[in-house]
Amino acid sequence: HILESETFVLENVLIMESNDYHSLIVTNEGKLYSCGGAGGNSESTYSSFGFIGDGTTSPCLTPVLILENIQFVSVGSYTSFAIDKNGILYGWGLNNADEMLLYY
């Protein structure tokens, strides 16, 4: 039963991860969508760290396509990561203390 205040967003969802600030949604086709960062209103600065992943620091109230060919995602408080079907790791979000710096 869908309530009047609910909104249908996407079909064929494989994975959905969320935190207090943003959400990541992966479809069966491997498309990665991201939304959030509004903190309850479109004037909020919660998205100023770039964790939506669309290259902006603006809130995104509806899902926007970020990547394709994705198989796994992980949502952190200020950073997120995705792994595509070729094993390539993508990361975005707050990096003021080199927290996304990968050592190998």
Coordinates of N, CA, C and O in Angstrom, one line a residue, residues 16-93:
M16 N 20.5 -0.8 -2.1 CA 20.2 0.6 -1.6 C 20.9 0.8 -0.3 O 20.7 0.0 0.6
E17 N 21.8 1.8 -0.2 CA 22.4 2.1 1.1 C 22.2 3.6 1.4 O 22.2 4.4 0.5
S18 N 22.1 3.9 2.6 CA 21.8 5.2 3.0 C 22.4 5.6 4.4 O 22.7 4.7 5.2
N19 N 22.6 6.8 4.7 CA 23.0 7.3 6.0 C 22.2 8.6 6.3 O 21.2 8.9 5.6
D20 N 22.6 9.4 7.2 CA 21.9 10.6 7.6 C 21.9 11.6 6.5 O 21.1 12.6 6.5
Y21 N 22.9 11.5 5.6 CA 23.1 12.6 4.6 C 22.8 12.3 3.2 O 22.4 13.2 2.4
H22 N 23.0 11.1 2.7 CA 22.7 10.7 1.3 C 22.4 9.3 1.2 O 22.7 8.4 2.1
S23 N 21.9 8.9 0.0 CA 21.6 7.5 -0.4 C 22.2 7.2 -1.7 O 22.4 8.0 -2.6
L24 N 22.6 5.9 -1.8 CA 23.1 5.3 -3.1 C 22.1 4.2 -3.5 O 21.8 3.4 -2.6
I25 N 21.8 4.1 -4.8 CA 20.9 3.1 -5.3 C 21.5 2.5 -6.5 O 21.9 3.2 -7.4
V26 N 21.6 1.2 -6.5 CA 22.2 0.5 -7.7 C 21.0 -0.4 -8.3 O 20.4 -1.1 -7.6
T27 N 20.8 -0.2 -9.6 CA 19.8 -1.0 -10.3 C 20.4 -2.4 -10.7 O 21.6 -2.6 -10.7
N28 N 19.5 -3.2 -11.1 CA 19.9 -4.5 -11.7 C 20.8 -4.4 -12.9 O 21.6 -5.3 -13.2
E29 N 20.7 -3.3 -13.6 CA 21.5 -3.0 -14.8 C 22.9 -2.4 -14.4 O 23.7 -2.1 -15.3
G30 N 23.1 -2.2 -13.1 CA 24.4 -1.7 -12.7 C 24.5 -0.2 -12.7 O 25.6 0.4 -12.6
K31 N 23.4 0.5 -12.8 CA 23.4 2.0 -12.8 C 23.4 2.5 -11.3 O 22.5 2.0 -10.6
L32 N 24.3 3.4 -11.0 CA 24.4 3.9 -9.7 C 23.8 5.3 -9.6 O 24.2 6.2 -10.3
Y33 N 22.8 5.5 -8.8 CA 22.1 6.8 -8.5 C 22.4 7.2 -7.1 O 22.6 6.4 -6.2
S34 N 22.5 8.6 -7.0 CA 22.7 9.2 -5.7 C 21.8 10.3 -5.4 O 21.4 11.0 -6.4
C35 N 21.4 10.5 -4.2 CA 20.6 11.7 -3.8 C 20.7 12.0 -2.4 O 21.2 11.2 -1.6
G36 N 20.3 13.2 -2.0 CA 20.4 13.6 -0.6 C 21.1 14.9 -0.4 O 21.2 15.7 -1.3
G37 N 21.7 15.0 0.8 CA 22.5 16.2 1.1 C 21.7 17.4 1.5 O 22.2 18.5 1.7
A38 N 20.4 17.2 1.6 CA 19.5 18.4 1.9 C 19.4 18.6 3.4 O 19.0 19.7 3.8
G39 N 19.5 17.6 4.2 CA 19.4 17.7 5.7 C 18.0 18.3 6.0 O 17.9 19.0 7.0
G40 N 17.0 18.0 5.3 CA 15.7 18.4 5.6 C 15.2 19.6 4.8 O 14.0 19.9 4.7
N41 N 16.1 20.4 4.1 CA 15.7 21.5 3.3 C 16.8 21.8 2.2 O 17.9 21.4 2.4
S42 N 16.4 22.4 1.2 CA 17.3 22.6 0.0 C 18.3 23.7 0.3 O 19.2 23.9 -0.5
E43 N 18.3 24.4 1.4 CA 19.2 25.4 1.8 C 20.4 24.9 2.6 O 21.3 25.6 2.9
S44 N 20.3 23.6 3.0 CA 21.3 23.0 3.9 C 22.7 22.9 3.2 O 22.8 22.9 2.0
T45 N 23.7 22.9 4.0 CA 25.1 22.7 3.5 C 25.6 21.3 3.7 O 26.8 21.1 3.6
Y46 N 24.7 20.4 4.1 CA 25.2 19.0 4.3 C 25.9 18.4 3.1 O 26.7 17.5 3.2
S47 N 25.6 18.9 1.9 CA 26.2 18.3 0.7 C 27.5 19.0 0.3 O 28.0 18.7 -0.7
S48 N 27.9 19.9 1.1 CA 29.1 20.7 0.7 C 30.4 19.9 0.6 O 31.4 20.3 0.1
F49 N 30.4 18.7 1.1 CA 31.5 17.8 1.0 C 31.6 17.0 -0.3 O 32.5 16.3 -0.6
G50 N 30.6 17.2 -1.2 CA 30.6 16.5 -2.4 C 30.2 15.0 -2.4 O 30.5 14.3 -3.3
F51 N 29.5 14.6 -1.3 CA 29.3 13.2 -1.2 C 28.1 12.7 -2.0 O 27.9 11.5 -2.1
I52 N 27.4 13.5 -2.8 CA 26.4 13.1 -3.7 C 27.1 12.4 -4.9 O 26.7 11.4 -5.4
G53 N 28.3 12.8 -5.3 CA 29.1 12.2 -6.3 C 28.9 12.7 -7.7 O 29.4 12.1 -8.7
D54 N 28.1 13.8 -7.8 CA 27.9 14.3 -9.2 C 28.8 15.4 -9.6 O 28.5 16.1 -10.5
G55 N 29.8 15.7 -8.8 CA 30.8 16.7 -9.1 C 30.4 18.1 -8.5 O 31.0 19.1 -8.8
T56 N 29.2 18.1 -7.8 CA 28.8 19.4 -7.2 C 28.8 19.3 -5.7 O 29.0 18.2 -5.2
T57 N 28.5 20.4 -5.1 CA 28.3 20.4 -3.6 C 26.9 20.9 -3.3 O 26.7 21.4 -2.2
S58 N 26.0 20.7 -4.2 CA 24.6 21.1 -4.0 C 23.8 19.9 -3.6 O 24.0 18.7 -4.0
P59 N 22.7 20.1 -2.8 CA 21.8 19.0 -2.4 C 21.1 18.5 -3.7 O 20.9 19.2 -4.7
C60 N 20.8 17.2 -3.7 CA 20.1 16.6 -4.8 C 18.9 15.8 -4.3 O 19.1 14.8 -3.7
L61 N 17.7 16.4 -4.4 CA 16.6 15.9 -3.8 C 15.9 14.7 -4.6 O 15.1 14.0 -4.1
T62 N 16.3 14.5 -5.9 CA 15.9 13.4 -6.6 C 17.1 12.6 -7.1 O 18.2 13.2 -7.3
P63 N 17.0 11.3 -7.3 CA 18.2 10.5 -7.7 C 18.8 11.0 -9.0 O 18.1 11.3 -10.0
V64 N 20.1 11.1 -9.0 CA 20.9 11.4 -10.2 C 21.8 10.3 -10.6 O 22.4 9.7 -9.7
L65 N 22.0 10.0 -11.9 CA 22.9 8.9 -12.3 C 24.3 9.4 -12.1 O 24.7 10.4 -12.6
I66 N 25.1 8.5 -11.4 CA 26.5 8.8 -11.1 C 27.5 8.0 -11.9 O 28.4 8.5 -12.5
L67 N 27.3 6.7 -11.9 CA 28.1 5.7 -12.6 C 27.3 4.6 -13.2 O 26.2 4.4 -12.8
E68 N 27.9 3.8 -14.1 CA 27.3 2.7 -14.6 C 28.2 1.5 -14.5 O 29.4 1.6 -14.2
N69 N 27.7 0.3 -14.6 CA 28.5 -1.0 -14.5 C 28.9 -1.3 -13.1 O 30.0 -1.8 -12.9
I70 N 28.1 -0.8 -12.1 CA 28.5 -1.0 -10.7 C 27.9 -2.3 -10.1 O 26.8 -2.7 -10.4
Q71 N 28.7 -2.9 -9.2 CA 28.3 -4.1 -8.6 C 28.2 -4.0 -7.1 O 27.4 -4.7 -6.4
F72 N 29.0 -3.1 -6.4 CA 29.0 -2.9 -5.0 C 29.1 -1.5 -4.6 O 29.7 -0.7 -5.3
V73 N 28.4 -1.1 -3.5 CA 28.6 0.3 -3.0 C 28.7 0.3 -1.5 O 28.3 -0.7 -0.8
S74 N 29.3 1.3 -0.9 CA 29.4 1.5 0.5 C 29.2 3.0 0.8 O 29.9 3.8 0.2
V75 N 28.3 3.2 1.7 CA 28.1 4.6 2.1 C 28.7 4.9 3.5 O 28.4 4.2 4.4
G76 N 29.5 5.9 3.5 CA 30.1 6.4 4.8 C 29.4 7.7 5.2 O 28.5 8.2 4.5
S77 N 29.7 8.2 6.3 CA 29.1 9.5 6.7 C 29.4 10.6 5.8 O 28.6 11.4 5.4
Y78 N 30.7 10.7 5.3 CA 31.1 11.8 4.4 C 31.7 11.3 3.1 O 32.1 12.1 2.3
T79 N 32.0 10.0 3.0 CA 32.6 9.5 1.8 C 31.8 8.3 1.4 O 31.2 7.6 2.2
S80 N 31.8 8.0 0.1 CA 31.2 6.8 -0.5 C 32.1 6.1 -1.5 O 33.0 6.8 -2.1
F81 N 32.0 4.8 -1.6 CA 32.8 4.0 -2.6 C 31.9 3.1 -3.4 O 30.8 2.7 -2.9
A82 N 32.3 2.8 -4.6 CA 31.7 1.9 -5.5 C 32.7 1.1 -6.2 O 33.8 1.6 -6.5
I83 N 32.4 -0.2 -6.5 CA 33.2 -1.1 -7.2 C 32.5 -1.5 -8.5 O 31.3 -2.0 -8.4
D84 N 33.1 -1.3 -9.6 CA 32.4 -1.7 -10.9 C 32.7 -3.1 -11.2 O 33.4 -3.8 -10.5
K85 N 32.0 -3.6 -12.2 CA 32.1 -5.0 -12.6 C 33.5 -5.4 -13.1 O 33.7 -6.6 -13.3
N86 N 34.4 -4.5 -13.4 CA 35.7 -4.8 -13.8 C 36.7 -4.7 -12.6 O 37.9 -4.8 -12.8
G87 N 36.2 -4.4 -11.4 CA 37.0 -4.4 -10.2 C 37.6 -3.0 -9.9 O 38.5 -2.9 -9.1
I88 N 37.2 -2.0 -10.6 CA 37.7 -0.6 -10.4 C 37.0 0.0 -9.3 O 35.7 0.0 -9.2
L89 N 37.7 0.6 -8.3 CA 37.2 1.3 -7.1 C 37.0 2.8 -7.4 O 38.0 3.4 -7.9
Y90 N 35.9 3.3 -7.1 CA 35.6 4.8 -7.2 C 35.3 5.3 -5.8 O 34.6 4.6 -5.0
G91 N 35.7 6.5 -5.5 CA 35.4 7.1 -4.2 C 35.2 8.6 -4.4 O 35.8 9.2 -5.3
W92 N 34.3 9.1 -3.5 CA 34.0 10.6 -3.6 C 33.5 11.0 -2.2 O 33.1 10.2 -1.4
G93 N 33.6 12.3 -2.0 CA 33.2 12.9 -0.7 C 34.3 13.7 -0.1 O 35.3 14.1 -0.7

